[in-house]
Coordinates of C-alpha atoms in Angstrom, one line a residue:
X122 CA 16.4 13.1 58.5
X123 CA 14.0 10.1 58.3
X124 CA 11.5 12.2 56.6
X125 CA 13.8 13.0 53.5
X126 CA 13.6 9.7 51.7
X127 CA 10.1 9.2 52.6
X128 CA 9.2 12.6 50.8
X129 CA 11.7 11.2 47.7
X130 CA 9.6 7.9 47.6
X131 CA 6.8 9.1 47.8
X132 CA 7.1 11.6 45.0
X133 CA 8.4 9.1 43.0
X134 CA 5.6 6.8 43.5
X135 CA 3.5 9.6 42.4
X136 CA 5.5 10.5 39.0
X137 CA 4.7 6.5 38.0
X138 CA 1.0 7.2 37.2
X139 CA 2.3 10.6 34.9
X140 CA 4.8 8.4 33.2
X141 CA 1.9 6.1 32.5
X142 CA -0.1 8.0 30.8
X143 CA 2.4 9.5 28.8
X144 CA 3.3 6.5 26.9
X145 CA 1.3 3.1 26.1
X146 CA 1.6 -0.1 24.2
X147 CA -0.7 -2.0 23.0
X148 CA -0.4 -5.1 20.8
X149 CA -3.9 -7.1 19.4
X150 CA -4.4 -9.8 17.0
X151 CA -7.5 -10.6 15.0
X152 CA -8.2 -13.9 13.9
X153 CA -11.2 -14.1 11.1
X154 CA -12.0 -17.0 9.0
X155 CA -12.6 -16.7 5.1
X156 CA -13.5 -19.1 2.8
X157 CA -11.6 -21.5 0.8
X158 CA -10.0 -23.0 3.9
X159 CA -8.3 -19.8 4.6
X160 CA -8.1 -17.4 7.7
X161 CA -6.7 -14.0 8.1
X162 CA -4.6 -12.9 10.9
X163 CA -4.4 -8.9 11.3
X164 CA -1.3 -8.0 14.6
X165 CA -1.7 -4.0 15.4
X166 CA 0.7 -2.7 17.5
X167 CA -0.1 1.1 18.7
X168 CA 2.4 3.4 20.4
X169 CA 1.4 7.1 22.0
X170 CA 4.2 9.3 23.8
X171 CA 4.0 12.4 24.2
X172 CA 5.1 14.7 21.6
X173 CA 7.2 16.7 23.6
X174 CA 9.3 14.1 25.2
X175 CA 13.0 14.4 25.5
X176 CA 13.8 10.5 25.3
X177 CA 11.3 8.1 23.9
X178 CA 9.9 5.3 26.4
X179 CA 8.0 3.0 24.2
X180 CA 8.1 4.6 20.6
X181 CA 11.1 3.7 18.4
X182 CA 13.3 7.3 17.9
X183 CA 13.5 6.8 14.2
X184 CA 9.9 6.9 13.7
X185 CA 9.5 10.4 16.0
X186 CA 12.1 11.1 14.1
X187 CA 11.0 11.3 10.8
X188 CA 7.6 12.7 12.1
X189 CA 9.5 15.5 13.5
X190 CA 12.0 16.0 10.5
X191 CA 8.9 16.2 7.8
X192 CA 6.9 18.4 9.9
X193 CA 3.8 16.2 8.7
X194 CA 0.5 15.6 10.2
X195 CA 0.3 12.4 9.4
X196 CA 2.7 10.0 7.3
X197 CA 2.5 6.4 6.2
X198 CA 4.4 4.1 4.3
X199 CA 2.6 0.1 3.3
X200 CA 4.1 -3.0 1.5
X201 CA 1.6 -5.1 -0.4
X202 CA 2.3 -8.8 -1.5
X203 CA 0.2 -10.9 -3.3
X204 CA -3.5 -10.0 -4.3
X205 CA -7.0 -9.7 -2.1
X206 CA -9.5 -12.1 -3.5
X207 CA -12.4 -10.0 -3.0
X208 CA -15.1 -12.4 -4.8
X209 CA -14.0 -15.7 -2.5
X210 CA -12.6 -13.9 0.8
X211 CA -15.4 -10.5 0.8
X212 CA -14.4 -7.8 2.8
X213 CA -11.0 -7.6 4.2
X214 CA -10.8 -6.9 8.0
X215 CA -8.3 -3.9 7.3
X216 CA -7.7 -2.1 3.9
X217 CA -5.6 -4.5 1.7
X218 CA -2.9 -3.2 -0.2
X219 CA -2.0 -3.8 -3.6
X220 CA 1.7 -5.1 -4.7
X221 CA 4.4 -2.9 -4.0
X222 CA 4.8 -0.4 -1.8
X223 CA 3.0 2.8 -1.2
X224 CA 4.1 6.2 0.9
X225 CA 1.0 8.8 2.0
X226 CA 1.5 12.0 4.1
X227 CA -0.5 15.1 5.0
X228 CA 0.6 18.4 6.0
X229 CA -0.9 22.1 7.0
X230 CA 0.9 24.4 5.1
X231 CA 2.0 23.9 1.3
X232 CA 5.5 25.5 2.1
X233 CA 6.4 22.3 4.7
X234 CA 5.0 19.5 2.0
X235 CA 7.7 19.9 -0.8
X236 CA 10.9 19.8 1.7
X237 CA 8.7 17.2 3.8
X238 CA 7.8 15.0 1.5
X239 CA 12.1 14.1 0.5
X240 CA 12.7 14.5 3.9
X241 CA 9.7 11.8 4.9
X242 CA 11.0 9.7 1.8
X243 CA 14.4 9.3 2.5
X244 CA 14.7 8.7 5.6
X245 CA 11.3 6.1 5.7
X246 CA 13.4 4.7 2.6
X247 CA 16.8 4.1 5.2
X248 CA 14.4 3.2 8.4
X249 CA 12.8 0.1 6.2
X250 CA 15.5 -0.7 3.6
X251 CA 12.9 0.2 0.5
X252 CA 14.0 1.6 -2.7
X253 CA 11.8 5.3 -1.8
X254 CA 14.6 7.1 -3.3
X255 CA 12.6 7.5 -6.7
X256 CA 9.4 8.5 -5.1
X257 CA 10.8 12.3 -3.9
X258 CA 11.2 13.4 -7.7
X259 CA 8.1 15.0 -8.7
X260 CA 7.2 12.9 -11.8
X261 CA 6.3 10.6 -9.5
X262 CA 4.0 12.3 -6.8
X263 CA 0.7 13.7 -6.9
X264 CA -1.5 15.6 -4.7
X265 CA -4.9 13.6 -4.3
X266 CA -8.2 16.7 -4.2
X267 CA -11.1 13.7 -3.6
X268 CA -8.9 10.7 -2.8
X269 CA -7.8 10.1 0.6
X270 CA -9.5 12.8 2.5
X271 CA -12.4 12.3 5.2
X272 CA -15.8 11.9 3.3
X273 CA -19.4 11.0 4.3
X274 CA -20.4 9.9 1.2
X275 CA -22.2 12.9 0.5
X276 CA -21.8 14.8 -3.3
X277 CA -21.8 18.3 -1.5
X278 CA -18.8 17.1 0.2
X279 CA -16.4 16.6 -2.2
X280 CA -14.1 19.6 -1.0
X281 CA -14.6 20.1 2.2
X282 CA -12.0 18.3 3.6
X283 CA -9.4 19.1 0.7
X284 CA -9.0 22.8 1.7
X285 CA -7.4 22.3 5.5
X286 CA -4.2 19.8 4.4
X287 CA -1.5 19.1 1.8
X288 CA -2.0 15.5 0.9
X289 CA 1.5 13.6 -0.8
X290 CA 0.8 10.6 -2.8
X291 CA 3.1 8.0 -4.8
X292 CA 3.4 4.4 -5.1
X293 CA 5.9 2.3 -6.6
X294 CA 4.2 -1.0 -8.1
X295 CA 7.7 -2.8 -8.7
X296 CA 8.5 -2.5 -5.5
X297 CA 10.2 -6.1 -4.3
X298 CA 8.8 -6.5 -0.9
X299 CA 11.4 -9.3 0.9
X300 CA 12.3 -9.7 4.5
X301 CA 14.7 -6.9 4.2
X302 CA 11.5 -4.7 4.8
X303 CA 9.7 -6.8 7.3
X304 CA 12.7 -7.3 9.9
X305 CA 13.1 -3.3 10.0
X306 CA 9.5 -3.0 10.8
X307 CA 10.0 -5.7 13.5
X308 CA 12.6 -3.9 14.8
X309 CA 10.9 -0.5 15.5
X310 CA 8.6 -2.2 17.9
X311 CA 9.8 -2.0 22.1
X312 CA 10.3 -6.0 22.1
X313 CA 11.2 -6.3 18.5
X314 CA 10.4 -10.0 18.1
X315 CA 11.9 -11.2 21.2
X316 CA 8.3 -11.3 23.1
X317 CA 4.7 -10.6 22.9
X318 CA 2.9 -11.0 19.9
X319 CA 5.5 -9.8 17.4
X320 CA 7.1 -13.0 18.4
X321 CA 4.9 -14.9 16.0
X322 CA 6.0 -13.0 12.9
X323 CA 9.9 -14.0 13.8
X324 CA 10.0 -16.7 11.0
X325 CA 10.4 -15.0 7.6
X326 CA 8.8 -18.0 5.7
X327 CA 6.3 -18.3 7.8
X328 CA 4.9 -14.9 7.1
X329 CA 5.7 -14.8 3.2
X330 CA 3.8 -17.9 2.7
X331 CA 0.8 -15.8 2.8
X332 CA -1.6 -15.9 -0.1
X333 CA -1.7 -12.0 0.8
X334 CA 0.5 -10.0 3.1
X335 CA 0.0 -6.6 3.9
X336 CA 1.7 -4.2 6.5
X337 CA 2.7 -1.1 7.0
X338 CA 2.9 1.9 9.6
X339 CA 0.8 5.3 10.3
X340 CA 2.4 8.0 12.4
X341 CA 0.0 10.6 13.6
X342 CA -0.2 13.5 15.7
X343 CA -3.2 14.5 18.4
X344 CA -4.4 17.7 19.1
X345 CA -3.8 16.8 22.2
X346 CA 0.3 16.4 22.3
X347 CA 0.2 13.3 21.5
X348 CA 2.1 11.4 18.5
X349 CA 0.7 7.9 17.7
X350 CA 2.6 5.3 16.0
X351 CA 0.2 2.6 14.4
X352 CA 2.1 -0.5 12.9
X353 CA -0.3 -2.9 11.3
X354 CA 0.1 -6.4 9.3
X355 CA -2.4 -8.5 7.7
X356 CA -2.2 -11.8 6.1
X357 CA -3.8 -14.7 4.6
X358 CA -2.7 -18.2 5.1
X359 CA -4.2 -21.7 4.7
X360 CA -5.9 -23.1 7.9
X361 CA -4.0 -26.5 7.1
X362 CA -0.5 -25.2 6.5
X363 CA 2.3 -25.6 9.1
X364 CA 3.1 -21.9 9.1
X365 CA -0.7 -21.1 10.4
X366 CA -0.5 -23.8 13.1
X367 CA 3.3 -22.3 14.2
X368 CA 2.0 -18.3 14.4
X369 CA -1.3 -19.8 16.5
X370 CA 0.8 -22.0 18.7
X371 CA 3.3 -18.9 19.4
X372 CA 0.3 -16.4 19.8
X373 CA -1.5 -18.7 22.4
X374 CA 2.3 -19.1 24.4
X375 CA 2.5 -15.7 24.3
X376 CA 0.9 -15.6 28.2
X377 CA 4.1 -16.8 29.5
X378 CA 6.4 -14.2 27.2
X379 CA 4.2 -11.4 27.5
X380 CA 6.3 -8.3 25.8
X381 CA 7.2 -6.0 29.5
X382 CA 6.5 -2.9 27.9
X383 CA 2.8 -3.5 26.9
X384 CA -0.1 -2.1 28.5
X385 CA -2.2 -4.9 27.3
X386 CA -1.7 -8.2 25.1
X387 CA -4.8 -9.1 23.4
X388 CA -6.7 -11.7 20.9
X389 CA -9.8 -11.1 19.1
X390 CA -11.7 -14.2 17.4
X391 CA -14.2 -12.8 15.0
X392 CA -17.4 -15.2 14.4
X393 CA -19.8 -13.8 12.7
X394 CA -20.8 -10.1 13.4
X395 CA -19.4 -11.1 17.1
X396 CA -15.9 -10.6 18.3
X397 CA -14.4 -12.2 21.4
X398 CA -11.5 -10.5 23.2
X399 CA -9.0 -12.8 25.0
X400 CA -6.7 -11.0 27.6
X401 CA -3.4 -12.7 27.0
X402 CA -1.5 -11.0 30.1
X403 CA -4.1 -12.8 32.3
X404 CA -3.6 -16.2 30.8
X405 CA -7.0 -16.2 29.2
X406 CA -7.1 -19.0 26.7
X407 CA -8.7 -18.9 23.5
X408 CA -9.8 -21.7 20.8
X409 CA -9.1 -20.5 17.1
X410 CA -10.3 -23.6 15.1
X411 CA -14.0 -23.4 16.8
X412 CA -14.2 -19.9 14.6
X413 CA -17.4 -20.1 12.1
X414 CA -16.5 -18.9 8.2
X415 CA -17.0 -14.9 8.4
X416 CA -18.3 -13.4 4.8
X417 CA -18.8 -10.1 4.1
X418 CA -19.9 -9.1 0.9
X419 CA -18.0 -6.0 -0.6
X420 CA -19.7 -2.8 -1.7
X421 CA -18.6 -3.6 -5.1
X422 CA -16.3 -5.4 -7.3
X423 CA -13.7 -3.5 -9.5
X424 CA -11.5 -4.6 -12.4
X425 CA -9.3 -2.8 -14.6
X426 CA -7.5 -3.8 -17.8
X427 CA -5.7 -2.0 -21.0
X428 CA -6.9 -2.1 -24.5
X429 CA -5.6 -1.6 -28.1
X430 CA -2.5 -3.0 -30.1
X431 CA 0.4 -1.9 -31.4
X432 CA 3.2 0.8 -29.4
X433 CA 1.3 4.0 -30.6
X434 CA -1.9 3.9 -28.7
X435 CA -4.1 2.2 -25.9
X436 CA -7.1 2.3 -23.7
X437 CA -7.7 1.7 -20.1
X438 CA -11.2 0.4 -18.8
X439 CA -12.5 0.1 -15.3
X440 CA -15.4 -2.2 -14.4
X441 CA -17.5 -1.2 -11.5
X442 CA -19.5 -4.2 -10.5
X443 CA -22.0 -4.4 -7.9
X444 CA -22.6 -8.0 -6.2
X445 CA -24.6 -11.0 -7.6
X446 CA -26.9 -10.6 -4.4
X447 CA -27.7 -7.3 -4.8
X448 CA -28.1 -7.3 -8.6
X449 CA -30.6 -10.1 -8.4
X450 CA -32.9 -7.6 -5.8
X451 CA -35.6 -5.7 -6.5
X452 CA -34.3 -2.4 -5.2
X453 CA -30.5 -1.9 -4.8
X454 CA -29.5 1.1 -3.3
X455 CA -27.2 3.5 -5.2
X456 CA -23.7 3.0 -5.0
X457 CA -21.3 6.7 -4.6
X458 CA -17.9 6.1 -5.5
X459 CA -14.3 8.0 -5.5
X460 CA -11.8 6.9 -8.6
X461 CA -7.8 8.0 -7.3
X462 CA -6.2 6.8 -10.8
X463 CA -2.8 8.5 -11.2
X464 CA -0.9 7.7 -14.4
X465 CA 2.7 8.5 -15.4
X466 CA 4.1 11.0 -17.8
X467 CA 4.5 8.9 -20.3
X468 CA 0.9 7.3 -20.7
X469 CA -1.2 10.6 -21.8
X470 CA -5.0 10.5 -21.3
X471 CA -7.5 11.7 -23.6
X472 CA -10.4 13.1 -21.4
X473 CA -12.8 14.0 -24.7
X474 CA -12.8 10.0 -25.0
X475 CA -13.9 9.5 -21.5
X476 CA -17.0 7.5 -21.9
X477 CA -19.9 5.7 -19.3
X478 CA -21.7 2.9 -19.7
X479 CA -24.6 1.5 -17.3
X480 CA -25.6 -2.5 -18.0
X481 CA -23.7 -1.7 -21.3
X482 CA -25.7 1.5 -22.7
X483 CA -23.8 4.4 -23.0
X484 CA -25.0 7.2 -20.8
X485 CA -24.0 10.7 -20.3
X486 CA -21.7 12.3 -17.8
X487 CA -24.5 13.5 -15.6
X488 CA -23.7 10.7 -13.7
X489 CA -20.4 12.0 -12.2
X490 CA -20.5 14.3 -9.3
X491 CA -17.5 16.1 -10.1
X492 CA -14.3 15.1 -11.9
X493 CA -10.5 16.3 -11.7
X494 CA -7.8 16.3 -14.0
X495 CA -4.2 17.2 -13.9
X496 CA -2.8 16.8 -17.7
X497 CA 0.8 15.3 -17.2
X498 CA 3.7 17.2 -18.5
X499 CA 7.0 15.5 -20.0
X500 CA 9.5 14.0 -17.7
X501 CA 8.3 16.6 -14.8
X502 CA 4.4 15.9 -13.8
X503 CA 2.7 12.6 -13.1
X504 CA -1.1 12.7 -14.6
X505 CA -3.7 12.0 -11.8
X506 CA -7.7 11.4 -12.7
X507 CA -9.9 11.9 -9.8
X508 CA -14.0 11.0 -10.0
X509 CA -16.7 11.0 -8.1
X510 CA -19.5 9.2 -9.7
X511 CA -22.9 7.4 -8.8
X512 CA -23.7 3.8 -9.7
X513 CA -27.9 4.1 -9.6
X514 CA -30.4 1.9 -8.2
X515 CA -30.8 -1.2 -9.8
X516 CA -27.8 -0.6 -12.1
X517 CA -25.6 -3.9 -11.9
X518 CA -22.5 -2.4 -13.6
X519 CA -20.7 0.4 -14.2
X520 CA -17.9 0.8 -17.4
X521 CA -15.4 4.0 -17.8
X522 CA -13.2 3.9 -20.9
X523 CA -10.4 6.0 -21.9
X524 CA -8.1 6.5 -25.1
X525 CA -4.2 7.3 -24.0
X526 CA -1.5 8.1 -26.0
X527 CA 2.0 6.0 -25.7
X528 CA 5.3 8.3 -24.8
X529 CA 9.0 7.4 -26.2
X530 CA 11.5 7.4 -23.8
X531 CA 15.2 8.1 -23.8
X532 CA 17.1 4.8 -24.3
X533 CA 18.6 5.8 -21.1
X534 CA 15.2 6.0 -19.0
X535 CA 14.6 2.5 -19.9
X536 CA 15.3 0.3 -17.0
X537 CA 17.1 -2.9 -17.0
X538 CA 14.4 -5.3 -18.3
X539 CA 13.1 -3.1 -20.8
X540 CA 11.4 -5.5 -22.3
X541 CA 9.2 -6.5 -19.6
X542 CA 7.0 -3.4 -19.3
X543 CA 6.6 -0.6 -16.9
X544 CA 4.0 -1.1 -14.3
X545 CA 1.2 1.4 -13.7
X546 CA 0.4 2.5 -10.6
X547 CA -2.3 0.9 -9.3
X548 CA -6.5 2.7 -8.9
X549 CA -7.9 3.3 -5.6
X550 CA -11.7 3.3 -4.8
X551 CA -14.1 4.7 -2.3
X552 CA -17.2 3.0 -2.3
X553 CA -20.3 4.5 -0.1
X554 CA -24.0 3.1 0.0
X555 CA -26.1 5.9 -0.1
X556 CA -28.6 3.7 2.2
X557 CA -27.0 1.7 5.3
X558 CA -29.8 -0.4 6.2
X559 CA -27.8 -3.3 6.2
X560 CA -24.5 -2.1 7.8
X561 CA -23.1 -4.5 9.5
X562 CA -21.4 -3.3 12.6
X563 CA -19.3 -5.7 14.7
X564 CA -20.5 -6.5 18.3
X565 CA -17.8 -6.5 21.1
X566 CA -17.7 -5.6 24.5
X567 CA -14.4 -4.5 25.1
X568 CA -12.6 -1.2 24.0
X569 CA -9.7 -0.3 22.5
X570 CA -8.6 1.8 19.4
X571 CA -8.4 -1.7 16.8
X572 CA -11.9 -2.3 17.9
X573 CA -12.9 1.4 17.7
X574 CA -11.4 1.4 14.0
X575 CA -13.2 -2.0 13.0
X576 CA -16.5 -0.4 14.0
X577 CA -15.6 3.2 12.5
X578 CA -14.8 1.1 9.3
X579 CA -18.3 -0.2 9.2
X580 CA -19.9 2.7 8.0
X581 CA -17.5 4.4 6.8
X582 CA -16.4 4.2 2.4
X583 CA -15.0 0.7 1.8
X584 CA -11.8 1.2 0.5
X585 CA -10.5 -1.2 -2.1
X586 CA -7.5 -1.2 -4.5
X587 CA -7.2 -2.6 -8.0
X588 CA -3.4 -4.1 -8.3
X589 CA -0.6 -2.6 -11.5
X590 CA -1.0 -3.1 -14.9
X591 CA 2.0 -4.0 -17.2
X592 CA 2.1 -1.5 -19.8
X593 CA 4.7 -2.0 -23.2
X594 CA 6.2 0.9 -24.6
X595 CA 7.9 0.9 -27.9
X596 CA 11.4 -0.6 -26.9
X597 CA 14.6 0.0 -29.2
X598 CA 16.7 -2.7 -29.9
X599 CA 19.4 -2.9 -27.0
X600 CA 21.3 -5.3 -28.6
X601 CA 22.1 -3.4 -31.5
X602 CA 25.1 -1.6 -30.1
X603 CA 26.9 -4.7 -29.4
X604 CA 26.1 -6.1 -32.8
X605 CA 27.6 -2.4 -34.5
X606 CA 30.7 -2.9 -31.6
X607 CA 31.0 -6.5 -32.4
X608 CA 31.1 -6.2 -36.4
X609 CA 33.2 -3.2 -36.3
X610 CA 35.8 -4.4 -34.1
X611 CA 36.0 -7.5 -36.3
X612 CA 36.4 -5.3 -39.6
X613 CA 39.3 -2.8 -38.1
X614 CA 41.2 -6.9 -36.6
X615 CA 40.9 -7.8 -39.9
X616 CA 42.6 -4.7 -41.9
X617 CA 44.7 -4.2 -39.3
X618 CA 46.2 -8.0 -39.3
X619 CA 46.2 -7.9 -43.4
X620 CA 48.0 -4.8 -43.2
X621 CA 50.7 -6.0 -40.6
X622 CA 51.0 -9.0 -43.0
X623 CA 51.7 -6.9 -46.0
X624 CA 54.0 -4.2 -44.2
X625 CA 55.9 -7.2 -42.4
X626 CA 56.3 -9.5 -45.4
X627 CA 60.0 -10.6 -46.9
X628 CA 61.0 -12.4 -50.2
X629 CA 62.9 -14.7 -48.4
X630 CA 60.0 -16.5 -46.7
X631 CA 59.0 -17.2 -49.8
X632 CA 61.5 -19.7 -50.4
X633 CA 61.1 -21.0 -46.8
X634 CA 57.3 -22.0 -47.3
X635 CA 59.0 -24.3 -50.4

């Protein structure tokens, strides 16, 4: 009889390693210092369960949710707010976002990705209180080719990785990101911002006093079973502001509120090409303002800006601009690059006026590995330009120009502002030195999947993003409808009170006005 329980505990006791590894939490901060007096503070937070797991442990159930629902591979959703100075701050430790928000997903079969895609949409719209609603018509997606599939920087590559998934894209540039989107994301961790290191970002204005804030989440599946939740922020803020000194005094309390449901609490202070890890579930204490400035030059620098007058036609031109350091050297090694423009319906590209120009001389198109183009069709297709191109050795600059055509819309497709604009969505670039002499790969001795993407990132394209452009469209006059309502309502007051008075008058009032 003794026996019994023993047997039960024991076999408990040897279900605890199972559950272990079928779910894990792991939170990690990065602390790097940029120029102008600024640092940047990246929090990860990365959740695995097993796939096939009735009830969820560590992983919030609206996020397997959604993964489930969609039938994706891989879906992610990212706020931007406020721009990446790439010239003063260099490379940013994670991709930087541009302004607004942005929704991504990838699927096997072309059947799943229409009915996934509004399924993913709406319900990542509900889970973070954004606007996503507009992004599941189809004037508004596109299906990247060359963007945002695996590349080794290679020109025989271009479609190799295009042919094995259904890639979603959209963005929506006017997207107001507020703490209605950040507390959601808060909330979808297992100690929401109670404890650990989420408990830094608890203050709203703390956070949205960044110079840039960017953050987001990736849900993945292994081949292994295994879904993977990755929710990542990044921001910027001024070493000498209170809100930096608040989120580093919370961080370095965090070893007595250590979040229960982490596997491991972690800080890592970049200086230089080094990276120290500090094990906060151990106490380990960790000195932020002894961190050296940390500059690393970007691949390139990109700008982009609209041409031409009046509401009948325009231009768009993109500047591809490799570094001051570089330019000066004798040898510079070519530059190969991935353009992911899409457009809407109503700005229509002209591809015969598509024209290159290297230190300002016009060259041809030989330069261009390969180039795709869907044309966009009236209030039902987005237009998406997609290049692959070559910036050459000891080439400093890089210009693409392009003639568009302006659209007329309905008067009732104009939103509320009309007069503002309508922002365009913003570029994307892939930038990947054909020679990686120089690569600079962080040096750390500790593992873990942040550090594992830092150093993956080192040698992999360097992703940037140029931010919207406001685009004016030939407006009608709003205002004219009350004017018309206005006067005629006057006109028929008038006529109808001058024929009341003539209908209603007597000859005896007459005598009374005497």
């Amino acid at each position: 009889a003794r026996a019994f329980p023993c047997a039960v505990f024991l076999a408990l006791a040897a279900m605890i390693p199972i559950v272990a590894a079928r779910a894990s939490f792991v939170e990690e901060v990065l602390i790097e210092r940029l120029r102008d007096d600024a640092v940047a503070l990246v929090f990860t937070f990365t959740t695995t369960e097993r796939e096939l797991e009735r009830h969820s442990a560590v992983m919030a159930k609206p996020l397997r949710a959604v993964l489930a629902k969609s039938r994706a591979e891989t879906l992610e959703l990212w706020f931007g707010r406020g721009r990446w100075n790439a010239r003063r701050w260099g490379t940013p430790p994670v991709v930087a976002k541009p302004i607004g928000a942005e929704a991504l997903g990838t699927w096997r079969a072309d059947e799943d990705a229409e009915r996934g895609w509004r399924d993913a949409t709406t319900a990542l719209g509900g889970t973070f209180c954004a606007s996503l609603s507009a992004l599941g018509t189809s004037t508004a997606v596109t299906s990247p080719v060359l963007g945002f599939n695996a590349w080794d920087g290679e020109a025989s590559s271009a479609r190799r990785a295009s042919d094995a998934a259904t890639v979603k894209h959209a963005s929506l540039p006017q997207e107001a990101v507020c703490v209605e989107n950040l507390a959601p994301w808060l909330k979808q961790l297992p100690c929401r911002d109670r404890a650990g290191l989420a408990k830094a970002l608890k203050t709203a204005h703390e956070v949205f006093s960044a110079r840039h804030l960017t953050f987001g989440v990736r849900l993945s599946k292994d081949g292994d079973g295994y879904t993977r939740s990755e929710q990542t922020l990044m921001m910027v803020l001024p070493d000498a502001s209170e809100s930096y000194a608040e989120i580093i005094g919370t961080i370095q309390r965090v070893a007595n509120d250590v979040c229960v449901a982490a596997d491991g609490t972690y800080v890592h202070a970049r200086d230089g090409d080094d990276i120290a890890t500090f094990n906060l579930s151990s106490s380990a204490a960790f000195d932020a303002d002894a961190l050296r400035v940390n500059h690393r030059t970007p691949t390139m620098y990109v700008e982009r800006f609209l041409t031409g007058t009046g509401n009948e036609f325009g231009g768009i031109v993109i500047d591809i601009e490799r570094p001051a350091l570089e330019s000066s050297a004798n040898s510079s090694p070519p530059i190969r690059a991935r353009l992911f423009q899409p457009l809407p319906w109503f700005v229509k590209l002209y591809m015969h006026t598509l024209s290159i120009e290297l230190d300002g001389v016009a060259v041809s198109r030989e330069v261009l590995d390969e180039m795709h183009f869907v044309p966009a069709e009236d209030r039902v297709r987005s237009s998406l330009l997609e290049l692959q191109m070559v910036l050459p050795a000891n080439a400093s600059m890089l210009r693409l120009r392009l003639d568009f055509d302006k659209g007329f819309l309905r008067a009732q497709e104009f939103p509320p502002d009309a007069n503002r604009g309508f922002d365009l969505p913003p570029a994307r670039f892939d930038a990947f030195r054909v020679i990686h002499a120089d690569t600079r790969v962080p040096r750390t001795q500790q593992a873990s999947a942040f550090l594992d993407k830092l150093r993956a990132s080192s040698v992999a394209p360097e992703t940037l993003y140029m931010n919207s452009l406001l685009l004016l469209l030939p407006t009608p006059d709003f205002s004219m409808t009350f004017n018309v309502a206005a006067m005629t309502g006057s006109v028929l007051s008038i006529l109808f009170l001058s024929l009341m008075r003539a209908m209603t008058a007597r000859e005896s009032w007459n005598d009374y006005r005497r």
